[in-house]
Amino acid sequence: MPSYTITPADPAGHLFAVELHLENPSPKQHFWLPAWIPGSYMIRDFARHVLNMRATLQDGTPVGLQQLDKQTWVAEQPGKQALTLRYQVYAWDLSVRSAYLDQSRAFFNGSSVFLAPRDHESSPCQMTINPPSATVDGQWRVATSMTKHSVNTEGFGSYHCVNYDELIDHPVEISDFAYGQFEVEGVRHDIVLSGRHNADMTRLEQDLAKICQHHIRFWRIPAPVSHYVFMTAVLGNGGGGLEHRASTALMTSRSSLPSKGMTDTTPGYRDYLGLCSHEYFHTWNVKRLKPRVFLPYQLEQESYTELLWWFEGITSYYDDLGVLRAGCISVEHYLERLSQLLTRVVRGPGRLQQSMAESSFNAWTKFYKQDENASNAIVSYYTKGALFALYLDLTIRLGTDGKQSLDDLVRALWQRHSQDGVPEHGIPEVARDVIDCDLSAAFQLGLYGTEDLPLEPLLEQFGVQTTWGTAESLKRAGGQKSHIKEGQCSLGAYFDNHPMGAKARVVLSGSAAHKAGISTGDVIIALDHVQTDAAQIDEQIALRQPGERIDVHLFRRDELRHHVVIAEVGAATTCVLTISDKAATSRWLGV
């Protein structure tokens, strides 16, 4: 049985010490480390952070190690003695995907720190976590969803996993964290907050309990876990999450957490609840029901699938919807967030260039490696996938006179493919079998087409009015009437602050800025010989009339350039949704 030991050995140097003990190695034992982590579809080459690897036999005799490729080693050893591998892992990645260590906290995913012994991946394994070897901030404890074997009151000690796949699917947080707990539907849930904050843990417990209960009941089967952990790194500014089989690793801004005495839900808190809801829904949708090509995961290379639109897009639809149906936000706030989702998709010209199937398949090189032209070239399978989920839901409801919904398709897919994985064309096949209306044209349009989904007439059938207009500023996310300013001119570009002016971060295809030859990276210093910056450039352009000539001076690299912009009204890509028939809306939303 492979046995791992990990120690936060040098917090100041950000180094974990790791040992792997193998009782029955082969004469030429190979070891490998994943190149990517499930849920984040990009080759990350975690092995680049492995340092000072060495191997010894049970009697202490050194064993030669040869590296075969970027992530694989072989230990050649005579006889049948047990083999111990020792190495360090540099951990300074403040994300949910890898590993982090300093004096304030330790965090790791097994895919970043635990080498797999070839041909032993299916064997049960043990993992021991030691306390830090140096002085750290506060009293560190361990939080993980991994099965405890023999641990002390702080959680240090040994844990057990059925195989390597499980070992790397339980992230570990070690710090002086805040802790909360609740139980719903027979499942114990832990809340762990690491970092400085003033969060109301009772409010968090109450709201997350409602969301988790809703999701468990949604599937109409017992929860697939008995213990679940929400672990959140609280930062000054940040966000994101990664799903695991019985936990989620999250990052959030401290301002997004509910403070003590707060009774409303701020936009930041709605973001956080939506994130928690999203990752919790993944407990079913992608952690157990997953693409067939992920059975098993091939973590040494890319695994291509056209189905990410389902596993992320469907989940993105149900995340905010679950928060609403759990009673944590109002219908008005839900529609505001849906308006913002529509705005994000329609503002990107890339939606007209790439289909969702293509977006899913090319996630490895396009979605996860976005450059300055991404908005013009690709569409997100998260955001457009969520809109397609909405389109399917409303289409099914109308086509079956309200007798069925997307919920029925989701649950049917679980019943059919939660054990053997979803084949590439399996979703339309299940829909044909269980949904009492023809969705073939809908799937063709949504998955392989690049035109906008006809959502407005569907939403109108459910009492929701759609309004599109020109943004007061592209900094406005949509969802509020004050964000729309009809007839207002816009450059059609996003800008960042720069000491000299406004630095173009994104130039949208077909915009006034594009037509004038302005490029990403250009630093605009003056409009009509008047200084500008990122804070005021939108307002300066908004004062112009369509057809006006604007002299633009900018720096491209270190060269001063002159361009001429012809002012034009900005595209009507900002959405506001309002209720026109509450009863009809309620039939869709269920509240």
Coordinates of C-alpha atoms in Angstrom, one line a residue:
M1 CA 0.0 0.0 0.0
P2 CA 1.5 3.4 -1.0
S3 CA 2.0 5.5 2.1
Y4 CA 2.5 9.3 1.9
T5 CA 3.8 11.8 4.5
I6 CA 3.6 15.5 4.0
T7 CA 5.1 18.2 6.2
P8 CA 4.9 22.0 6.0
A9 CA 8.7 22.0 6.4
D10 CA 9.7 25.5 5.4
P11 CA 6.8 28.0 5.5
A12 CA 9.2 31.0 4.9
G13 CA 10.6 29.2 1.8
H14 CA 7.2 27.8 0.8
L15 CA 8.4 24.2 0.8
F16 CA 6.5 21.1 1.6
A17 CA 8.5 17.9 2.4
V18 CA 7.0 14.8 1.0
E19 CA 7.8 11.1 1.5
L20 CA 6.3 8.2 -0.5
H21 CA 6.9 4.7 0.9
L22 CA 6.2 1.7 -1.3
E23 CA 6.4 -1.8 0.1
N24 CA 6.4 -3.8 -3.1
P25 CA 8.0 -1.8 -5.9
S26 CA 8.8 -3.2 -9.3
P27 CA 12.4 -3.6 -10.3
K28 CA 12.0 -0.5 -12.5
Q29 CA 9.4 1.5 -10.6
H30 CA 8.0 4.5 -12.4
F31 CA 6.5 7.5 -10.6
W32 CA 4.5 10.3 -12.2
L33 CA 2.8 13.5 -11.3
P34 CA -0.4 14.8 -13.0
A35 CA -0.1 17.5 -15.6
W36 CA -3.5 18.9 -14.8
I37 CA -6.2 18.9 -12.1
P38 CA -9.7 17.7 -12.8
G39 CA -12.1 20.7 -13.2
S40 CA -9.5 23.0 -14.6
Y41 CA -8.8 22.0 -18.2
M42 CA -5.3 23.3 -18.9
I43 CA -1.9 21.6 -18.8
R44 CA -0.2 23.1 -15.7
D45 CA 2.9 20.9 -15.4
F46 CA 2.8 20.7 -11.6
A47 CA 6.1 18.6 -11.7
R48 CA 8.0 21.8 -12.3
H49 CA 7.7 22.6 -8.6
V50 CA 9.2 19.3 -7.5
L51 CA 12.7 19.7 -6.0
N52 CA 15.5 17.6 -4.6
M53 CA 14.1 14.1 -5.3
R54 CA 16.0 11.1 -4.0
A55 CA 15.2 7.5 -3.3
T56 CA 16.4 4.9 -0.8
L57 CA 15.9 1.3 0.0
Q58 CA 14.5 0.1 3.3
D59 CA 18.1 -0.4 4.6
G60 CA 19.0 3.2 3.6
T61 CA 20.9 2.3 0.4
P62 CA 20.5 5.1 -2.2
V63 CA 18.7 4.2 -5.4
G64 CA 19.3 5.9 -8.7
L65 CA 16.5 8.0 -10.2
Q66 CA 16.2 8.8 -13.9
Q67 CA 13.8 11.4 -15.2
L68 CA 12.0 10.1 -18.3
D69 CA 10.0 13.1 -19.2
K70 CA 8.7 16.3 -17.6
Q71 CA 6.6 14.5 -15.1
T72 CA 7.9 10.9 -14.9
W73 CA 10.8 9.2 -13.1
V74 CA 12.0 5.7 -12.8
A75 CA 13.8 4.1 -9.8
E76 CA 16.0 1.1 -10.6
Q77 CA 16.6 -1.0 -7.6
P78 CA 17.7 -4.6 -7.1
G79 CA 15.9 -7.1 -4.9
K80 CA 12.5 -6.7 -3.4
Q81 CA 13.1 -4.2 -0.6
A82 CA 10.6 -1.4 0.1
L83 CA 11.4 1.9 -1.6
T84 CA 11.1 5.4 -0.1
L85 CA 11.0 8.5 -2.3
R86 CA 11.7 11.9 -0.7
Y87 CA 11.3 15.3 -2.3
Q88 CA 10.2 18.9 -1.8
V89 CA 7.4 20.8 -3.4
Y90 CA 7.6 24.6 -3.9
A91 CA 4.2 25.9 -3.0
W92 CA 3.5 29.6 -3.7
D93 CA 0.4 29.4 -5.9
L94 CA -2.4 31.4 -4.4
S95 CA -5.1 29.7 -6.3
V96 CA -7.5 26.8 -5.7
R97 CA -5.7 24.6 -8.3
S98 CA -2.3 23.9 -6.8
A99 CA -0.4 24.3 -3.5
Y100 CA 0.4 27.2 -1.1
L101 CA 2.5 27.5 2.0
D102 CA 3.6 30.5 4.1
Q103 CA 3.5 31.4 7.8
S104 CA -0.3 32.1 7.6
R105 CA -1.6 28.9 6.0
A106 CA -0.9 25.7 4.1
F107 CA -3.0 24.4 1.3
F108 CA -2.6 21.7 -1.2
N109 CA -4.3 19.6 -3.8
G110 CA -2.9 16.1 -4.0
S111 CA -2.3 16.4 -7.7
S112 CA 0.4 19.0 -7.0
V113 CA 2.3 17.2 -4.3
F114 CA 1.8 13.4 -4.4
L115 CA 3.6 11.4 -7.1
A116 CA 1.7 8.3 -8.2
P117 CA 3.6 4.9 -8.3
R118 CA 2.9 3.4 -11.7
D119 CA 0.7 0.2 -11.5
H120 CA -0.2 1.0 -7.9
E121 CA -2.8 3.8 -8.7
S122 CA -5.7 1.4 -7.8
S123 CA -4.3 0.3 -4.5
P124 CA -5.5 1.7 -1.2
C125 CA -3.2 4.4 0.2
Q126 CA -2.5 6.2 3.4
M127 CA -1.6 9.9 3.9
T128 CA -0.1 11.4 7.0
I129 CA 0.0 15.1 7.7
N130 CA 2.6 16.4 10.1
P131 CA 2.5 19.7 12.0
P132 CA 4.6 22.5 10.6
S133 CA 8.4 22.2 11.3
A134 CA 8.7 26.0 12.0
T135 CA 6.8 28.7 13.8
V136 CA 3.6 29.8 12.1
D137 CA 0.8 32.2 12.8
G138 CA -1.8 31.0 15.3
Q139 CA -2.8 27.4 16.1
W140 CA -3.0 25.4 12.9
R141 CA -5.6 22.8 12.4
V142 CA -6.4 20.5 9.4
A143 CA -9.5 20.7 7.3
T144 CA -10.3 18.0 4.7
S145 CA -13.0 15.7 3.6
M146 CA -10.6 12.8 3.4
T147 CA -11.4 9.8 5.6
K148 CA -9.6 10.0 9.0
H149 CA -7.6 7.0 10.1
S150 CA -5.7 8.1 13.2
V151 CA -5.6 11.9 13.9
N152 CA -5.2 14.2 16.9
T153 CA -7.7 16.9 17.9
E154 CA -6.1 19.3 15.4
G155 CA -6.5 16.8 12.6
F156 CA -2.8 16.0 12.2
G157 CA -2.2 12.3 11.7
S158 CA -3.1 9.7 9.1
Y159 CA -5.9 9.5 6.6
H160 CA -7.0 6.7 4.3
C161 CA -8.1 6.7 0.6
V162 CA -9.3 3.8 -1.5
N163 CA -7.0 4.7 -4.4
Y164 CA -4.8 7.5 -5.9
D165 CA -7.8 9.1 -7.7
E166 CA -9.5 9.7 -4.3
L167 CA -6.2 10.8 -2.7
I168 CA -5.9 13.7 -5.1
D169 CA -9.6 14.6 -4.9
H170 CA -9.6 15.8 -1.3
P171 CA -7.8 19.2 -1.0
V172 CA -6.3 20.1 2.4
E173 CA -6.4 23.4 4.3
I174 CA -4.1 23.8 7.3
S175 CA -4.3 27.1 9.2
D176 CA -5.8 28.8 12.2
F177 CA -9.2 29.0 10.4
A178 CA -12.7 30.0 11.5
Y179 CA -15.1 27.1 11.6
G180 CA -18.8 26.5 11.1
Q181 CA -21.0 23.5 10.8
F182 CA -24.5 22.4 9.8
E183 CA -26.3 19.2 8.9
V184 CA -29.0 18.8 6.2
E185 CA -30.5 15.6 4.8
G186 CA -28.2 13.5 6.9
V187 CA -25.0 15.1 5.6
R188 CA -22.6 17.0 7.9
H189 CA -21.2 20.1 6.3
D190 CA -18.2 22.1 7.5
I191 CA -17.4 25.7 6.7
V192 CA -13.8 26.7 6.9
L193 CA -12.6 30.3 6.4
S194 CA -8.9 31.0 6.2
G195 CA -7.6 34.5 6.4
R196 CA -8.6 37.8 8.0
H197 CA -12.4 38.5 8.0
N198 CA -15.3 39.6 10.0
A199 CA -17.9 37.1 8.7
D200 CA -21.1 36.2 10.4
M201 CA -20.7 32.4 10.6
T202 CA -24.2 31.9 11.8
R203 CA -25.6 33.6 8.6
L204 CA -23.3 31.5 6.5
E205 CA -24.4 28.3 8.1
Q206 CA -28.1 29.2 7.7
D207 CA -27.8 30.3 4.0
L208 CA -25.5 27.5 2.9
A209 CA -27.8 25.0 4.7
K210 CA -30.8 26.2 2.6
I211 CA -28.8 25.9 -0.6
C212 CA -27.4 22.5 0.1
Q213 CA -30.8 21.1 1.2
H214 CA -32.3 22.4 -2.1
H215 CA -29.6 20.8 -4.2
I216 CA -29.8 17.4 -2.4
R217 CA -33.6 17.4 -2.8
F218 CA -33.3 18.5 -6.5
W219 CA -31.8 15.1 -7.4
R220 CA -34.4 13.1 -5.6
I221 CA -31.9 10.6 -4.4
P222 CA -29.8 10.3 -1.2
A223 CA -26.7 12.6 -1.2
P224 CA -23.6 10.7 -2.5
V225 CA -21.6 12.0 0.5
S226 CA -21.9 11.9 4.2
H227 CA -19.5 14.7 4.9
Y228 CA -18.8 17.8 2.8
V229 CA -16.4 20.7 3.4
F230 CA -16.6 24.3 2.1
M231 CA -13.0 25.6 2.4
T232 CA -12.6 29.3 1.6
A233 CA -9.4 31.4 1.4
V234 CA -10.4 35.0 2.3
L235 CA -8.4 37.6 0.5
G236 CA -8.5 41.4 -0.1
N237 CA -9.6 40.8 -3.6
G238 CA -10.1 37.5 -5.4
G239 CA -12.6 34.8 -6.4
G240 CA -12.9 31.4 -7.8
G241 CA -13.6 27.8 -6.9
L242 CA -12.8 24.2 -7.8
E243 CA -15.1 21.2 -7.2
H244 CA -14.1 18.0 -5.6
R245 CA -16.0 14.8 -4.7
A246 CA -16.8 15.8 -1.1
S247 CA -15.5 19.3 -0.8
T248 CA -14.7 22.5 -2.6
A249 CA -11.8 24.9 -2.5
L250 CA -12.9 28.5 -2.8
M251 CA -11.4 32.0 -2.9
T252 CA -13.3 35.2 -2.1
S253 CA -12.9 38.8 -1.2
R254 CA -13.5 39.5 2.5
S255 CA -16.0 42.2 1.5
S256 CA -18.2 39.5 -0.2
L257 CA -18.8 37.7 3.1
P258 CA -21.8 38.7 5.3
S259 CA -20.7 40.9 8.2
K260 CA -22.3 40.5 11.6
G261 CA -25.6 42.4 11.8
M262 CA -26.1 42.5 8.0
T263 CA -29.6 41.4 7.0
D264 CA -29.6 42.1 3.2
T265 CA -27.6 40.4 0.5
T266 CA -24.9 42.6 -1.1
P267 CA -23.8 42.0 -4.7
G268 CA -20.6 40.4 -3.4
Y269 CA -22.4 38.1 -1.0
R270 CA -24.7 37.0 -3.9
D271 CA -21.6 36.2 -5.9
Y272 CA -20.2 34.1 -3.0
L273 CA -23.5 32.2 -2.5
G274 CA -23.7 31.6 -6.3
L275 CA -20.1 30.3 -6.2
C276 CA -20.8 27.9 -3.3
S277 CA -24.0 26.8 -5.0
H278 CA -22.1 26.1 -8.3
E279 CA -19.4 24.0 -6.7
Y280 CA -21.9 22.1 -4.6
F281 CA -24.0 21.2 -7.6
H282 CA -20.9 19.8 -9.2
T283 CA -21.0 17.1 -6.5
W284 CA -23.4 15.4 -8.8
N285 CA -22.8 17.1 -12.2
V286 CA -19.1 16.4 -13.2
K287 CA -17.8 14.7 -10.1
R288 CA -20.0 11.6 -10.5
L289 CA -21.9 12.2 -13.7
K290 CA -19.1 13.0 -16.1
P291 CA -18.0 12.7 -19.7
R292 CA -17.1 9.1 -20.6
V293 CA -13.7 10.2 -21.7
F294 CA -13.0 11.1 -18.1
L295 CA -13.4 7.5 -16.9
P296 CA -10.8 7.3 -15.8
Y297 CA -9.0 10.6 -15.9
Q298 CA -5.9 10.7 -18.1
L299 CA -4.0 13.2 -16.1
E300 CA -0.7 13.1 -18.0
Q301 CA -2.2 14.6 -21.1
E302 CA -5.3 16.5 -22.4
S303 CA -8.7 14.7 -22.4
Y304 CA -10.8 16.2 -25.1
T305 CA -14.6 16.5 -25.0
E306 CA -17.4 18.6 -26.5
L307 CA -19.4 18.2 -23.3
L308 CA -18.0 20.9 -21.0
W309 CA -21.0 23.1 -21.9
W310 CA -23.2 20.7 -20.0
F311 CA -21.0 20.2 -17.0
E312 CA -20.2 23.9 -16.5
G313 CA -23.0 25.6 -18.4
I314 CA -25.9 23.6 -16.8
T315 CA -24.2 24.0 -13.4
S316 CA -23.9 27.7 -14.0
Y317 CA -27.7 27.9 -14.8
Y318 CA -28.6 26.0 -11.6
D319 CA -26.2 27.9 -9.3
D320 CA -28.1 31.2 -9.0
L321 CA -31.4 29.4 -9.6
G322 CA -30.6 27.2 -6.6
V323 CA -29.8 30.2 -4.5
L324 CA -33.2 31.8 -5.5
R325 CA -35.2 28.6 -4.9
A326 CA -33.5 28.1 -1.6
G327 CA -34.9 31.5 -0.5
C328 CA -31.5 33.3 -0.2
I329 CA -32.1 36.0 -2.8
S330 CA -35.2 37.7 -4.3
V331 CA -36.6 37.2 -7.8
E332 CA -35.5 40.8 -8.6
H333 CA -31.9 40.0 -7.6
Y334 CA -32.0 36.8 -9.6
L335 CA -33.2 38.6 -12.8
E336 CA -30.5 41.2 -12.3
R337 CA -27.9 38.5 -12.2
L338 CA -29.4 36.8 -15.3
S339 CA -29.4 40.2 -17.0
Q340 CA -25.7 40.5 -16.3
L341 CA -25.1 37.0 -17.7
L342 CA -26.9 37.9 -20.9
T343 CA -24.8 41.1 -21.1
R344 CA -21.5 39.3 -20.6
V345 CA -22.3 36.9 -23.5
V346 CA -23.7 39.4 -25.9
R347 CA -20.8 41.9 -25.4
G348 CA -18.4 39.4 -26.7
P349 CA -18.1 39.2 -30.6
G350 CA -16.5 35.8 -30.1
R351 CA -20.0 34.3 -29.5
L352 CA -20.5 34.7 -33.3
Q353 CA -17.2 33.0 -34.1
Q354 CA -17.1 29.8 -32.0
S355 CA -19.8 27.2 -31.1
M356 CA -20.2 25.8 -27.7
A357 CA -19.0 22.4 -28.8
E358 CA -15.9 24.0 -30.2
S359 CA -15.4 26.0 -27.0
S360 CA -15.6 22.9 -24.9
F361 CA -13.2 20.9 -27.1
N362 CA -10.7 23.7 -27.3
A363 CA -10.8 24.7 -23.6
W364 CA -7.2 23.5 -23.2
T365 CA -5.7 26.0 -25.6
K366 CA -8.3 28.7 -25.9
F367 CA -10.6 29.2 -22.9
Y368 CA -7.9 28.6 -20.4
K369 CA -5.2 30.5 -22.4
Q370 CA -7.1 33.6 -23.2
D371 CA -5.2 36.4 -24.9
E372 CA -6.1 40.0 -25.7
N373 CA -8.3 38.8 -28.6
A374 CA -10.3 36.3 -26.7
S375 CA -13.4 38.4 -26.5
N376 CA -13.5 38.6 -30.3
A377 CA -12.6 34.9 -30.9
I378 CA -14.2 32.6 -28.4
V379 CA -17.3 32.1 -26.3
S380 CA -17.4 30.8 -22.8
Y381 CA -19.0 27.4 -22.3
Y382 CA -19.8 28.6 -18.8
T383 CA -21.8 31.7 -19.7
K384 CA -23.3 30.7 -23.1
G385 CA -23.8 27.2 -21.6
A386 CA -25.9 28.7 -18.9
L387 CA -28.0 30.6 -21.4
F388 CA -28.5 27.5 -23.5
A389 CA -29.7 25.7 -20.3
L390 CA -32.2 28.6 -19.9
Y391 CA -33.2 28.1 -23.5
L392 CA -33.7 24.4 -23.0
D393 CA -35.6 24.8 -19.8
L394 CA -38.1 27.3 -21.2
T395 CA -38.4 25.4 -24.5
I396 CA -39.2 22.2 -22.6
R397 CA -41.7 23.9 -20.3
L398 CA -43.6 25.5 -23.3
G399 CA -43.3 22.3 -25.4
T400 CA -44.8 20.1 -22.7
D401 CA -47.4 22.6 -21.4
G402 CA -45.5 22.8 -18.1
K403 CA -45.4 19.1 -17.5
Q404 CA -41.6 18.8 -17.9
S405 CA -38.6 21.0 -17.5
L406 CA -34.8 20.8 -17.8
D407 CA -34.9 19.3 -14.3
D408 CA -36.3 16.1 -15.8
L409 CA -33.5 15.9 -18.4
V410 CA -30.8 16.4 -15.8
R411 CA -32.2 13.7 -13.5
A412 CA -32.7 11.3 -16.4
L413 CA -29.1 11.8 -17.6
W414 CA -28.0 10.9 -14.0
Q415 CA -30.1 7.8 -14.0
R416 CA -28.7 6.6 -17.3
H417 CA -25.0 7.7 -17.2
S418 CA -23.8 8.4 -13.7
Q419 CA -22.0 5.0 -13.6
D420 CA -20.6 4.7 -17.2
G421 CA -20.1 8.3 -18.2
V422 CA -21.9 10.5 -20.7
P423 CA -21.0 9.6 -24.4
E424 CA -20.2 12.6 -26.6
H425 CA -23.7 12.6 -28.2
G426 CA -25.5 11.1 -25.3
I427 CA -27.4 14.1 -24.1
P428 CA -29.7 14.6 -27.1
E429 CA -30.2 10.9 -27.1
V430 CA -31.5 10.9 -23.6
A431 CA -33.6 14.0 -24.4
R432 CA -35.3 12.1 -27.2
D433 CA -36.2 9.3 -24.9
V434 CA -37.5 11.2 -21.9
I435 CA -38.7 14.7 -23.0
D436 CA -42.1 14.9 -24.7
C437 CA -41.2 17.5 -27.2
D438 CA -38.6 17.6 -30.1
L439 CA -35.4 19.3 -29.0
S440 CA -33.3 18.3 -32.0
A441 CA -33.3 21.8 -33.6
A442 CA -32.6 23.3 -30.2
F443 CA -29.5 21.2 -29.7
Q444 CA -28.2 21.9 -33.2
L445 CA -28.6 25.6 -32.7
G446 CA -27.2 25.7 -29.2
L447 CA -24.3 23.3 -29.6
Y448 CA -23.1 23.8 -33.2
G449 CA -24.5 27.2 -34.2
T450 CA -22.9 30.6 -33.6
E451 CA -26.0 32.8 -33.8
D452 CA -27.6 34.2 -30.7
L453 CA -30.2 32.1 -28.9
P454 CA -33.8 33.5 -29.4
L455 CA -34.4 33.9 -25.7
E456 CA -36.5 37.1 -25.7
P457 CA -39.8 35.5 -27.0
L458 CA -39.3 32.6 -24.6
L459 CA -38.8 34.9 -21.6
E460 CA -41.8 36.9 -22.6
Q461 CA -43.9 33.8 -22.4
F462 CA -42.8 33.5 -18.8
G463 CA -43.6 37.1 -17.9
V464 CA -40.1 38.6 -18.3
Q465 CA -39.5 41.7 -20.5
T466 CA -36.1 42.0 -22.1
T467 CA -34.6 45.5 -22.7
W468 CA -31.4 46.0 -24.6
G469 CA -29.5 49.3 -24.8
T470 CA -26.1 51.1 -25.0
A471 CA -24.1 50.9 -21.8
E472 CA -23.5 54.1 -19.9
S473 CA -20.0 52.6 -19.6
L474 CA -18.7 49.2 -20.4
K475 CA -17.7 49.1 -16.7
R476 CA -21.4 48.7 -16.0
A477 CA -22.4 45.0 -15.8
G478 CA -26.0 45.4 -16.8
G479 CA -29.2 44.4 -14.9
Q480 CA -30.2 48.0 -13.9
K481 CA -32.0 50.6 -16.1
S482 CA -29.4 53.2 -14.9
H483 CA -26.7 51.2 -16.8
I484 CA -28.4 52.1 -20.1
K485 CA -27.9 55.4 -21.9
E486 CA -29.7 55.4 -25.2
G487 CA -27.8 57.1 -28.1
Q488 CA -24.6 57.4 -26.2
C489 CA -21.3 57.1 -28.1
S490 CA -18.7 54.6 -27.1
L491 CA -15.2 53.5 -28.2
G492 CA -16.1 49.8 -27.7
A493 CA -13.0 49.1 -25.7
Y494 CA -12.1 48.2 -22.1
F495 CA -9.4 50.3 -20.4
D496 CA -7.1 49.8 -17.4
N497 CA -5.3 52.5 -15.4
H498 CA -1.9 53.5 -16.6
P499 CA 0.4 56.2 -15.2
M500 CA 0.3 58.0 -18.6
G501 CA -3.4 57.5 -19.5
A502 CA -5.8 54.8 -20.4
K503 CA -4.4 51.5 -21.5
A504 CA -6.6 49.5 -23.8
R505 CA -7.1 46.0 -22.4
V506 CA -9.7 44.7 -24.9
V507 CA -10.7 46.3 -28.2
L508 CA -14.0 44.8 -29.4
S509 CA -14.3 43.7 -33.1
G510 CA -16.3 46.2 -35.2
S511 CA -16.1 49.0 -32.6
A512 CA -15.2 52.6 -33.1
A513 CA -11.8 51.9 -31.6
H514 CA -11.2 48.9 -33.9
K515 CA -12.2 51.0 -37.0
A516 CA -9.7 53.7 -35.9
G517 CA -6.9 51.2 -35.6
I518 CA -6.5 51.3 -31.8
S519 CA -5.0 48.1 -30.5
T520 CA -4.8 46.3 -27.1
G521 CA -1.9 47.6 -25.2
D522 CA -2.1 51.1 -26.6
V523 CA -2.0 53.8 -24.0
I524 CA -4.3 56.7 -24.9
I525 CA -2.9 59.9 -23.5
A526 CA -5.2 62.5 -25.0
L527 CA -8.5 63.0 -26.8
D528 CA -8.6 66.2 -29.0
H529 CA -5.4 67.3 -27.3
V530 CA -6.9 67.0 -23.8
Q531 CA -5.4 64.6 -21.3
T532 CA -7.4 61.4 -20.5
D533 CA -7.2 58.4 -18.3
A534 CA -9.1 55.2 -17.6
A535 CA -11.4 56.9 -15.1
Q536 CA -12.8 59.5 -17.5
I537 CA -12.3 58.3 -21.1
D538 CA -15.8 56.8 -21.3
E539 CA -17.3 60.0 -20.1
Q540 CA -15.3 62.1 -22.6
I541 CA -16.5 59.9 -25.5
A542 CA -20.1 60.0 -24.2
L543 CA -20.2 63.7 -24.7
R544 CA -19.6 63.4 -28.4
Q545 CA -22.2 63.2 -31.2
P546 CA -22.3 60.4 -33.7
G547 CA -20.1 61.2 -36.7
E548 CA -17.8 63.6 -34.8
R549 CA -14.1 63.3 -35.5
I550 CA -11.9 62.8 -32.4
D551 CA -8.1 63.1 -32.5
V552 CA -6.5 60.4 -30.4
H553 CA -2.9 60.5 -29.3
L554 CA -1.5 57.3 -27.9
F555 CA 1.7 55.4 -27.2
R556 CA 2.2 52.0 -28.8
R557 CA 5.2 50.6 -27.1
D558 CA 7.5 53.7 -26.9
E559 CA 6.2 55.3 -30.1
L560 CA 3.8 58.2 -30.2
R561 CA 0.9 57.8 -32.6
H562 CA -2.0 59.8 -33.9
H563 CA -5.3 58.1 -34.8
V564 CA -8.7 59.5 -35.7
V565 CA -11.9 58.0 -34.2
I566 CA -15.3 58.7 -35.8
A567 CA -17.7 58.7 -32.9
E568 CA -20.5 56.2 -33.1
V569 CA -23.3 55.0 -30.8
G570 CA -22.3 52.0 -28.8
A571 CA -23.7 48.6 -29.5
A572 CA -26.9 47.7 -27.7
T573 CA -25.4 45.0 -25.6
T574 CA -26.5 45.8 -22.1
C575 CA -29.5 43.9 -20.8
V576 CA -32.2 44.6 -18.2
L577 CA -34.8 42.0 -17.4
T578 CA -38.1 43.1 -15.7
I579 CA -41.2 41.2 -14.6
S580 CA -44.4 41.9 -16.6
D581 CA -46.4 38.9 -15.4
K582 CA -45.6 37.6 -11.9
A583 CA -47.7 34.5 -12.1
A584 CA -46.1 33.5 -15.4
T585 CA -42.6 34.1 -13.9
S586 CA -43.4 32.1 -10.9
R587 CA -44.4 29.1 -13.0
W588 CA -40.8 29.1 -14.3
L589 CA -38.8 30.0 -11.2
G590 CA -40.9 28.1 -8.8
V591 CA -41.0 30.9 -6.2

